[in-house]
GROMACS .gro file of N, CA, C and O in nm:
model
  444
    1MET      N    1   5.598   5.747   0.736
    1MET     CA    2   5.456   5.729   0.736
    1MET      C    3   5.413   5.634   0.848
    1MET      O    4   5.315   5.658   0.916
    2ILE      N    5   5.490   5.526   0.866
    2ILE     CA    6   5.455   5.431   0.972
    2ILE      C    7   5.465   5.498   1.108
    2ILE      O    8   5.381   5.476   1.195
    3TYR      N    9   5.567   5.581   1.127
    3TYR     CA   10   5.582   5.651   1.255
    3TYR      C   11   5.462   5.742   1.280
    3TYR      O   12   5.404   5.742   1.389
    4ALA      N   13   5.422   5.817   1.178
    4ALA     CA   14   5.307   5.907   1.194
    4ALA      C   15   5.181   5.828   1.226
    4ALA      O   16   5.102   5.867   1.311
    5TYR      N   17   5.164   5.717   1.159
    5TYR     CA   18   5.046   5.634   1.183
    5TYR      C   19   5.047   5.579   1.325
    5TYR      O   20   4.946   5.579   1.394
    6SER      N   21   5.163   5.534   1.370
    6SER     CA   22   5.170   5.475   1.503
    6SER      C   23   5.151   5.578   1.613
    6SER      O   24   5.106   5.546   1.722
    7GLU      N   25   5.183   5.704   1.585
    7GLU     CA   26   5.169   5.810   1.684
    7GLU      C   27   5.034   5.881   1.678
    7GLU      O   28   5.006   5.969   1.759
    8ALA      N   29   4.950   5.846   1.583
    8ALA     CA   30   4.819   5.910   1.569
    8ALA      C   31   4.738   5.888   1.696
    8ALA      O   32   4.743   5.781   1.757
    9THR      N   33   4.661   5.988   1.733
    9THR     CA   34   4.582   5.979   1.856
    9THR      C   35   4.433   5.957   1.829
    9THR      O   36   4.354   5.957   1.922
   10VAL      N   37   4.396   5.938   1.705
   10VAL     CA   38   4.257   5.907   1.671
   10VAL      C   39   4.233   5.758   1.696
   10VAL      O   40   4.328   5.679   1.701
   11PRO      N   41   4.109   5.716   1.713
   11PRO     CA   42   4.083   5.572   1.729
   11PRO      C   43   4.130   5.495   1.606
   11PRO      O   44   4.107   5.536   1.492
   12LYS      N   45   4.197   5.384   1.629
   12LYS     CA   46   4.248   5.301   1.520
   12LYS      C   47   4.177   5.165   1.525
   12LYS      O   48   4.191   5.091   1.622
   13LEU      N   49   4.102   5.138   1.421
   13LEU     CA   50   4.025   5.014   1.409
   13LEU      C   51   4.077   4.936   1.289
   13LEU      O   52   4.103   4.995   1.184
   14MET      N   53   4.088   4.805   1.302
   14MET     CA   54   4.139   4.725   1.193
   14MET      C   55   4.056   4.598   1.180
   14MET      O   56   4.019   4.537   1.281
   15ILE      N   57   4.028   4.560   1.057
   15ILE     CA   58   3.971   4.429   1.028
   15ILE      C   59   4.061   4.362   0.926
   15ILE      O   60   4.084   4.414   0.817
   16ILE      N   61   4.114   4.247   0.961
   16ILE     CA   62   4.196   4.170   0.869
   16ILE      C   63   4.102   4.085   0.785
   16ILE      O   64   4.026   4.004   0.838
   17LEU      N   65   4.107   4.109   0.655
   17LEU     CA   66   4.015   4.040   0.564
   17LEU      C   67   4.075   3.911   0.510
   17LEU      O   68   4.005   3.812   0.495
   18ARG      N   69   4.202   3.914   0.477
   18ARG     CA   70   4.266   3.796   0.418
   18ARG      C   71   4.399   3.767   0.486
   18ARG      O   72   4.401   3.720   0.596
   19LYS      N   73   4.509   3.802   0.420
   19LYS     CA   74   4.641   3.767   0.472
   19LYS      C   75   4.706   3.885   0.543
   19LYS      O   76   4.706   3.996   0.491
   20SER      N   77   4.761   3.858   0.659
   20SER     CA   78   4.836   3.958   0.734
   20SER      C   79   4.958   3.887   0.791
   20SER      O   80   4.952   3.826   0.898
   21TYR      N   81   5.068   3.895   0.717
   21TYR     CA   82   5.188   3.821   0.753
   21TYR      C   83   5.302   3.915   0.787
   21TYR      O   84   5.320   4.019   0.724
   22GLY      N   85   5.381   3.877   0.884
   22GLY     CA   86   5.505   3.944   0.917
   22GLY      C   87   5.492   4.092   0.940
   22GLY      O   88   5.410   4.139   1.019
   23GLY      N   89   5.575   4.168   0.868
   23GLY     CA   90   5.579   4.313   0.884
   23GLY      C   91   5.448   4.381   0.850
   23GLY      O   92   5.415   4.484   0.909
   24ALA      N   93   5.372   4.325   0.759
   24ALA     CA   94   5.242   4.385   0.723
   24ALA      C   95   5.150   4.387   0.844
   24ALA      O   96   5.083   4.487   0.870
   25TYR      N   97   5.147   4.279   0.921
   25TYR     CA   98   5.065   4.278   1.042
   25TYR      C   99   5.116   4.382   1.141
   25TYR      O  100   5.038   4.456   1.200
   26CYS      N  101   5.246   4.387   1.158
   26CYS     CA  102   5.305   4.477   1.258
   26CYS      C  103   5.271   4.624   1.233
   26CYS      O  104   5.241   4.696   1.327
   27VAL      N  105   5.277   4.667   1.108
   27VAL     CA  106   5.260   4.810   1.081
   27VAL      C  107   5.116   4.851   1.050
   27VAL      O  108   5.087   4.969   1.036
   28MET      N  109   5.026   4.756   1.041
   28MET     CA  110   4.888   4.790   1.007
   28MET      C  111   4.799   4.789   1.131
   28MET      O  112   4.706   4.710   1.142
   29SER      N  113   4.831   4.874   1.225
   29SER     CA  114   4.750   4.895   1.345
   29SER      C  115   4.748   4.776   1.439
   29SER      O  116   4.649   4.747   1.502
   30SER      N  117   4.860   4.708   1.450
   30SER     CA  118   4.869   4.595   1.542
   30SER      C  119   4.865   4.644   1.687
   30SER      O  120   4.871   4.764   1.714
   31LYS      N  121   4.855   4.551   1.779
   31LYS     CA  122   4.857   4.586   1.921
   31LYS      C  123   4.988   4.658   1.956
   31LYS      O  124   4.991   4.747   2.039
   32GLY      N  125   5.096   4.617   1.891
   32GLY     CA  126   5.227   4.680   1.915
   32GLY      C  127   5.231   4.827   1.876
   32GLY      O  128   5.309   4.904   1.931
   33LEU      N  129   5.148   4.865   1.781
   33LEU     CA  130   5.139   5.006   1.740
   33LEU      C  131   5.017   5.074   1.800
   33LEU      O  132   4.968   5.173   1.748
   34ARG      N  133   4.967   5.018   1.907
   34ARG     CA  134   4.855   5.073   1.982
   34ARG      C  135   4.725   5.081   1.902
   34ARG      O  136   4.652   5.179   1.910
   35GLY      N  137   4.697   4.977   1.826
   35GLY     CA  138   4.567   4.968   1.760
   35GLY      C  139   4.461   4.952   1.867
   35GLY      O  140   4.478   4.875   1.962
   36ASP      N  141   4.351   5.024   1.854
   36ASP     CA  142   4.248   5.020   1.958
   36ASP      C  143   4.163   4.893   1.952
   36ASP      O  144   4.142   4.827   2.053
   37LEU      N  145   4.112   4.863   1.836
   37LEU     CA  146   4.030   4.742   1.818
   37LEU      C  147   4.078   4.670   1.693
   37LEU      O  148   4.083   4.729   1.585
   38LEU      N  149   4.108   4.544   1.708
   38LEU     CA  150   4.157   4.463   1.597
   38LEU      C  151   4.069   4.340   1.583
   38LEU      O  152   4.056   4.262   1.677
   39TYR      N  153   4.012   4.326   1.465
   39TYR     CA  154   3.923   4.213   1.436
   39TYR      C  155   3.975   4.140   1.312
   39TYR      O  156   4.056   4.194   1.237
   40ALA      N  157   3.928   4.020   1.291
   40ALA     CA  158   3.962   3.945   1.171
   40ALA      C  159   3.841   3.865   1.127
   40ALA      O  160   3.762   3.820   1.210
   41TRP      N  161   3.827   3.851   0.996
   41TRP     CA  162   3.727   3.761   0.942
   41TRP      C  163   3.778   3.619   0.963
   41TRP      O  164   3.899   3.595   0.970
   42ARG      N  165   3.687   3.523   0.966
   42ARG     CA  166   3.726   3.386   0.996
   42ARG      C  167   3.816   3.323   0.890
   42ARG      O  168   3.886   3.227   0.919
   43ASN      N  169   3.820   3.377   0.770
   43ASN     CA  170   3.908   3.321   0.666
   43ASN      C  171   4.042   3.392   0.660
   43ASN      O  172   4.123   3.364   0.572
   44ALA      N  173   4.070   3.483   0.753
   44ALA     CA  174   4.195   3.557   0.753
   44ALA      C  175   4.312   3.466   0.792
   44ALA      O  176   4.295   3.367   0.863
   45GLY      N  177   4.429   3.503   0.744
   45GLY     CA  178   4.552   3.434   0.782
   45GLY      C  179   4.643   3.532   0.853
   45GLY      O  180   4.677   3.636   0.799
   46ILE      N  181   4.681   3.501   0.975
   46ILE     CA  182   4.766   3.589   1.054
   46ILE      C  183   4.884   3.507   1.102
   46ILE      O  184   4.867   3.410   1.178
   47ALA      N  185   5.004   3.542   1.057
   47ALA     CA  186   5.122   3.465   1.095
   47ALA      C  187   5.248   3.543   1.061
   47ALA      O  188   5.242   3.648   0.996
   48VAL      N  189   5.360   3.490   1.103
   48VAL     CA  190   5.489   3.551   1.072
   48VAL      C  191   5.521   3.536   0.924
   48VAL      O  192   5.577   3.625   0.862
   49ILE      N  193   5.480   3.423   0.868
   49ILE     CA  194   5.510   3.392   0.728
   49ILE      C  195   5.396   3.305   0.674
   49ILE      O  196   5.331   3.235   0.751
   50GLY      N  197   5.374   3.309   0.545
   50GLY     CA  198   5.271   3.226   0.484
   50GLY      C  199   5.301   3.078   0.499
   50GLY      O  200   5.417   3.037   0.512
   51ALA      N  201   5.197   2.997   0.499
   51ALA     CA  202   5.211   2.853   0.523
   51ALA      C  203   5.301   2.786   0.419
   51ALA      O  204   5.385   2.703   0.455
   52ALA      N  205   5.287   2.819   0.293
   52ALA     CA  206   5.368   2.755   0.188
   52ALA      C  207   5.516   2.781   0.209
   52ALA      O  208   5.599   2.689   0.200
   53CYS      N  209   5.552   2.904   0.241
   53CYS     CA  210   5.693   2.938   0.265
   53CYS      C  211   5.743   2.871   0.393
   53CYS      O  212   5.854   2.819   0.397
   54ALA      N  213   5.662   2.873   0.498
   54ALA     CA  214   5.702   2.811   0.625
   54ALA      C  215   5.727   2.662   0.607
   54ALA      O  216   5.826   2.608   0.658
   55VAL      N  217   5.638   2.596   0.535
   55VAL     CA  218   5.652   2.452   0.513
   55VAL      C  219   5.778   2.423   0.432
   55VAL      O  220   5.851   2.327   0.462
   56ASN      N  221   5.806   2.504   0.331
   56ASN     CA  222   5.927   2.484   0.251
   56ASN      C  223   6.053   2.495   0.337
   56ASN      O  224   6.151   2.426   0.313
   57ILE      N  225   6.050   2.580   0.437
   57ILE     CA  226   6.166   2.599   0.524
   57ILE      C  227   6.171   2.492   0.633
   57ILE      O  228   6.275   2.431   0.656
   58LEU      N  229   6.061   2.471   0.701
   58LEU     CA  230   6.059   2.386   0.820
   58LEU      C  231   6.046   2.237   0.792
   58LEU      O  232   6.098   2.154   0.867
   59PHE      N  233   5.973   2.200   0.688
   59PHE     CA  234   5.939   2.058   0.667
   59PHE      C  235   5.984   2.002   0.533
   59PHE      O  236   5.928   1.905   0.485
   60ARG      N  237   6.083   2.064   0.473
   60ARG     CA  238   6.127   2.020   0.339
   60ARG      C  239   6.159   1.871   0.335
   60ARG      O  240   6.116   1.799   0.245
   61LYS      N  241   6.231   1.820   0.434
   61LYS     CA  242   6.268   1.678   0.436
   61LYS      C  243   6.146   1.587   0.446
   61LYS      O  244   6.147   1.476   0.395
   62ASP      N  245   6.043   1.636   0.511
   62ASP     CA  246   5.921   1.556   0.530
   62ASP      C  247   5.851   1.525   0.399
   62ASP      O  248   5.794   1.418   0.383
   63PHE      N  249   5.855   1.618   0.303
   63PHE     CA  250   5.783   1.591   0.178
   63PHE      C  251   5.873   1.558   0.061
   63PHE      O  252   5.827   1.497  -0.035
   64THR      N  253   6.001   1.593   0.065
   64THR     CA  254   6.088   1.560  -0.050
   64THR      C  255   6.116   1.411  -0.061
   64THR      O  256   6.141   1.361  -0.170
   65SER      N  257   6.111   1.341   0.053
   65SER     CA  258   6.137   1.197   0.049
   65SER      C  259   6.009   1.114   0.030
   65SER      O  260   6.015   0.992   0.023
   66ALA      N  261   5.894   1.179   0.021
   66ALA     CA  262   5.767   1.108   0.005
   66ALA      C  263   5.752   1.056  -0.139
   66ALA      O  264   5.812   1.111  -0.232
   67PRO      N  265   5.672   0.951  -0.158
   67PRO     CA  266   5.650   0.897  -0.293
   67PRO      C  267   5.592   1.002  -0.389
   67PRO      O  268   5.628   1.006  -0.506
   68ASP      N  269   5.501   1.085  -0.340
   68ASP     CA  270   5.444   1.194  -0.419
   68ASP      C  271   5.471   1.324  -0.344
   68ASP      O  272   5.389   1.369  -0.264
   69PRO      N  273   5.588   1.386  -0.369
   69PRO     CA  274   5.630   1.503  -0.290
   69PRO      C  275   5.530   1.619  -0.293
   69PRO      O  276   5.505   1.681  -0.190
   70GLU      N  277   5.472   1.646  -0.407
   70GLU     CA  278   5.380   1.762  -0.415
   70GLU      C  279   5.252   1.738  -0.337
   70GLU      O  280   5.201   1.827  -0.270
   71ALA      N  281   5.199   1.616  -0.343
   71ALA     CA  282   5.078   1.584  -0.267
   71ALA      C  283   5.107   1.591  -0.118
   71ALA      O  284   5.027   1.645  -0.040
   72ARG      N  285   5.222   1.537  -0.076
   72ARG     CA  286   5.259   1.541   0.066
   72ARG      C  287   5.284   1.685   0.112
   72ARG      O  288   5.243   1.724   0.221
   73ARG      N  289   5.347   1.766   0.026
   73ARG     CA  290   5.370   1.906   0.058
   73ARG      C  291   5.238   1.978   0.081
   73ARG      O  292   5.223   2.054   0.176
   74GLN      N  293   5.141   1.953  -0.004
   74GLN     CA  294   5.010   2.017   0.010
   74GLN      C  295   4.941   1.974   0.140
   74GLN      O  296   4.878   2.055   0.206
   75GLU      N  297   4.956   1.847   0.177
   75GLU     CA  298   4.901   1.800   0.305
   75GLU      C  299   4.963   1.876   0.422
   75GLU      O  300   4.893   1.917   0.514
   76VAL      N  301   5.095   1.892   0.417
   76VAL     CA  302   5.165   1.962   0.525
   76VAL      C  303   5.125   2.109   0.529
   76VAL      O  304   5.104   2.166   0.636
   77VAL      N  305   5.111   2.171   0.412
   77VAL     CA  306   5.066   2.312   0.405
   77VAL      C  307   4.927   2.325   0.466
   77VAL      O  308   4.902   2.415   0.548
   78ASN      N  309   4.835   2.237   0.429
   78ASN     CA  310   4.698   2.243   0.483
   78ASN      C  311   4.698   2.226   0.635
   78ASN      O  312   4.626   2.297   0.706
   79ASP      N  313   4.777   2.131   0.684
   79ASP     CA  314   4.787   2.109   0.828
   79ASP      C  315   4.844   2.232   0.899
   79ASP      O  316   4.794   2.274   1.004
   80TYR      N  317   4.948   2.290   0.842
   80TYR     CA  318   5.011   2.409   0.900
   80TYR      C  319   4.912   2.526   0.905
   80TYR      O  320   4.902   2.596   1.005
   81GLU      N  321   4.839   2.547   0.796
   81GLU     CA  322   4.740   2.655   0.793
   81GLU      C  323   4.633   2.635   0.900
   81GLU      O  324   4.593   2.730   0.967
   82GLU      N  325   4.588   2.512   0.915
   82GLU     CA  326   4.484   2.483   1.014
   82GLU      C  327   4.533   2.509   1.156
   82GLU      O  328   4.460   2.561   1.239
   83LYS      N  329   4.658   2.473   1.183
   83LYS     CA  330   4.712   2.485   1.318
   83LYS      C  331   4.761   2.626   1.352
   83LYS      O  332   4.754   2.666   1.468
   84PHE      N  333   4.817   2.699   1.254
   84PHE     CA  334   4.886   2.822   1.288
   84PHE      C  335   4.837   2.947   1.215
   84PHE      O  336   4.842   3.056   1.271
   85ASN      N  337   4.796   2.938   1.091
   85ASN     CA  338   4.763   3.055   1.011
   85ASN      C  339   4.614   3.087   1.011
   85ASN      O  340   4.556   3.112   0.908
   86ASN      N  341   4.554   3.089   1.127
   86ASN     CA  342   4.413   3.124   1.131
   86ASN      C  343   4.389   3.226   1.241
   86ASN      O  344   4.467   3.238   1.335
   87PRO      N  345   4.283   3.301   1.230
   87PRO     CA  346   4.260   3.409   1.325
   87PRO      C  347   4.226   3.361   1.466
   87PRO      O  348   4.242   3.437   1.562
   88PHE      N  349   4.182   3.238   1.480
   88PHE     CA  350   4.148   3.188   1.613
   88PHE      C  351   4.272   3.172   1.701
   88PHE      O  352   4.269   3.197   1.821
   89VAL      N  353   4.383   3.132   1.640
   89VAL     CA  354   4.509   3.124   1.712
   89VAL      C  355   4.553   3.264   1.754
   89VAL      O  356   4.594   3.287   1.868
   90ALA      N  357   4.542   3.361   1.662
   90ALA     CA  358   4.579   3.499   1.694
   90ALA      C  359   4.491   3.556   1.805
   90ALA      O  360   4.540   3.626   1.894
   91ALA      N  361   4.363   3.525   1.803
   91ALA     CA  362   4.272   3.573   1.908
   91ALA      C  363   4.307   3.510   2.042
   91ALA      O  364   4.307   3.578   2.145
   92ALA      N  365   4.339   3.383   2.042
   92ALA     CA  366   4.374   3.314   2.166
   92ALA      C  367   4.502   3.372   2.227
   92ALA      O  368   4.517   3.375   2.349
   93ARG      N  369   4.591   3.422   2.142
   93ARG     CA  370   4.717   3.479   2.190
   93ARG      C  371   4.707   3.629   2.218
   93ARG      O  372   4.804   3.691   2.254
   94GLY      N  373   4.589   3.686   2.198
   94GLY     CA  374   4.569   3.827   2.226
   94GLY      C  375   4.621   3.922   2.119
   94GLY      O  376   4.633   4.041   2.143
   95LEU      N  377   4.649   3.870   2.000
   95LEU     CA  378   4.697   3.955   1.892
   95LEU      C  379   4.584   4.032   1.825
   95LEU      O  380   4.608   4.135   1.762
   96ILE      N  381   4.463   3.980   1.833
   96ILE     CA  382   4.344   4.048   1.784
   96ILE      C  383   4.237   4.037   1.892
   96ILE      O  384   4.245   3.952   1.980
   97ASP      N  385   4.137   4.124   1.883
   97ASP     CA  386   4.033   4.126   1.985
   97ASP      C  387   3.925   4.021   1.964
   97ASP      O  388   3.873   3.966   2.060
   98ASP      N  389   3.893   3.994   1.837
   98ASP     CA  390   3.786   3.897   1.812
   98ASP      C  391   3.786   3.856   1.665
   98ASP      O  392   3.838   3.926   1.579
   99VAL      N  393   3.726   3.742   1.639
   99VAL     CA  394   3.702   3.694   1.503
   99VAL      C  395   3.555   3.720   1.474
   99VAL      O  396   3.468   3.681   1.554
  100ILE      N  397   3.527   3.789   1.364
  100ILE     CA  398   3.389   3.827   1.332
  100ILE      C  399   3.350   3.775   1.195
  100ILE      O  400   3.435   3.744   1.112
  101GLU      N  401   3.222   3.767   1.173
  101GLU     CA  402   3.169   3.731   1.041
  101GLU      C  403   3.170   3.856   0.953
  101GLU      O  404   3.145   3.967   1.001
  102PRO      N  405   3.197   3.840   0.824
  102PRO     CA  406   3.198   3.955   0.734
  102PRO      C  407   3.070   4.038   0.741
  102PRO      O  408   3.075   4.161   0.740
  103ARG      N  409   2.956   3.973   0.752
  103ARG     CA  410   2.829   4.045   0.754
  103ARG      C  411   2.814   4.133   0.878
  103ARG      O  412   2.730   4.223   0.881
  104ASP      N  413   2.893   4.107   0.983
  104ASP     CA  414   2.886   4.185   1.107
  104ASP      C  415   2.985   4.300   1.113
  104ASP      O  416   2.988   4.374   1.211
  105SER      N  417   3.067   4.317   1.010
  105SER     CA  418   3.174   4.416   1.014
  105SER      C  419   3.125   4.558   1.044
  105SER      O  420   3.177   4.624   1.135
  106ARG      N  421   3.028   4.604   0.971
  106ARG     CA  422   2.978   4.741   0.990
  106ARG      C  423   2.924   4.761   1.132
  106ARG      O  424   2.955   4.857   1.200
  107ARG      N  425   2.843   4.666   1.177
  107ARG     CA  426   2.784   4.677   1.310
  107ARG      C  427   2.892   4.679   1.419
  107ARG      O  428   2.886   4.759   1.512
  108VAL      N  429   2.992   4.593   1.406
  108VAL     CA  430   3.099   4.585   1.505
  108VAL      C  431   3.179   4.715   1.509
  108VAL      O  432   3.209   4.767   1.616
  109LEU      N  433   3.212   4.769   1.394
  109LEU     CA  434   3.292   4.892   1.390
  109LEU      C  435   3.211   5.013   1.442
  109LEU      O  436   3.266   5.097   1.513
  110ILE      N  437   3.085   5.019   1.410
  110ILE     CA  438   3.002   5.130   1.458
  110ILE      C  439   2.987   5.124   1.609
  110ILE      O  440   2.995   5.225   1.678
  111ARG      N  441   2.970   5.003   1.660
  111ARG     CA  442   2.956   4.987   1.805
  111ARG      C  443   3.083   5.031   1.875
  111ARG      O  444   3.088   5.096   1.972
   0.00000   0.00000   0.00000
């Protein structure tokens, strides 16, 4: 199914509404699969892995030794999401064409 989708010759438009991580981003009309127009809402998350999982892997020592490990973990998760798991980073790297407001979705796609 993914092969057929990637080889389709019709216009492929995508709007990321929420989370698009790892393989899901790759196979859902990404630039790598020749998606024509790719947009994201400002609250979308686009990354290789979700922030909570990434923090557990990358920064475990940072929060396990803290006086309140769960509070520190949440701080690190929030910081990671702000820096990496947002559509503005993806747009800056050329992974999506633009970040749009939800109310503009219909107008943008029609245009």
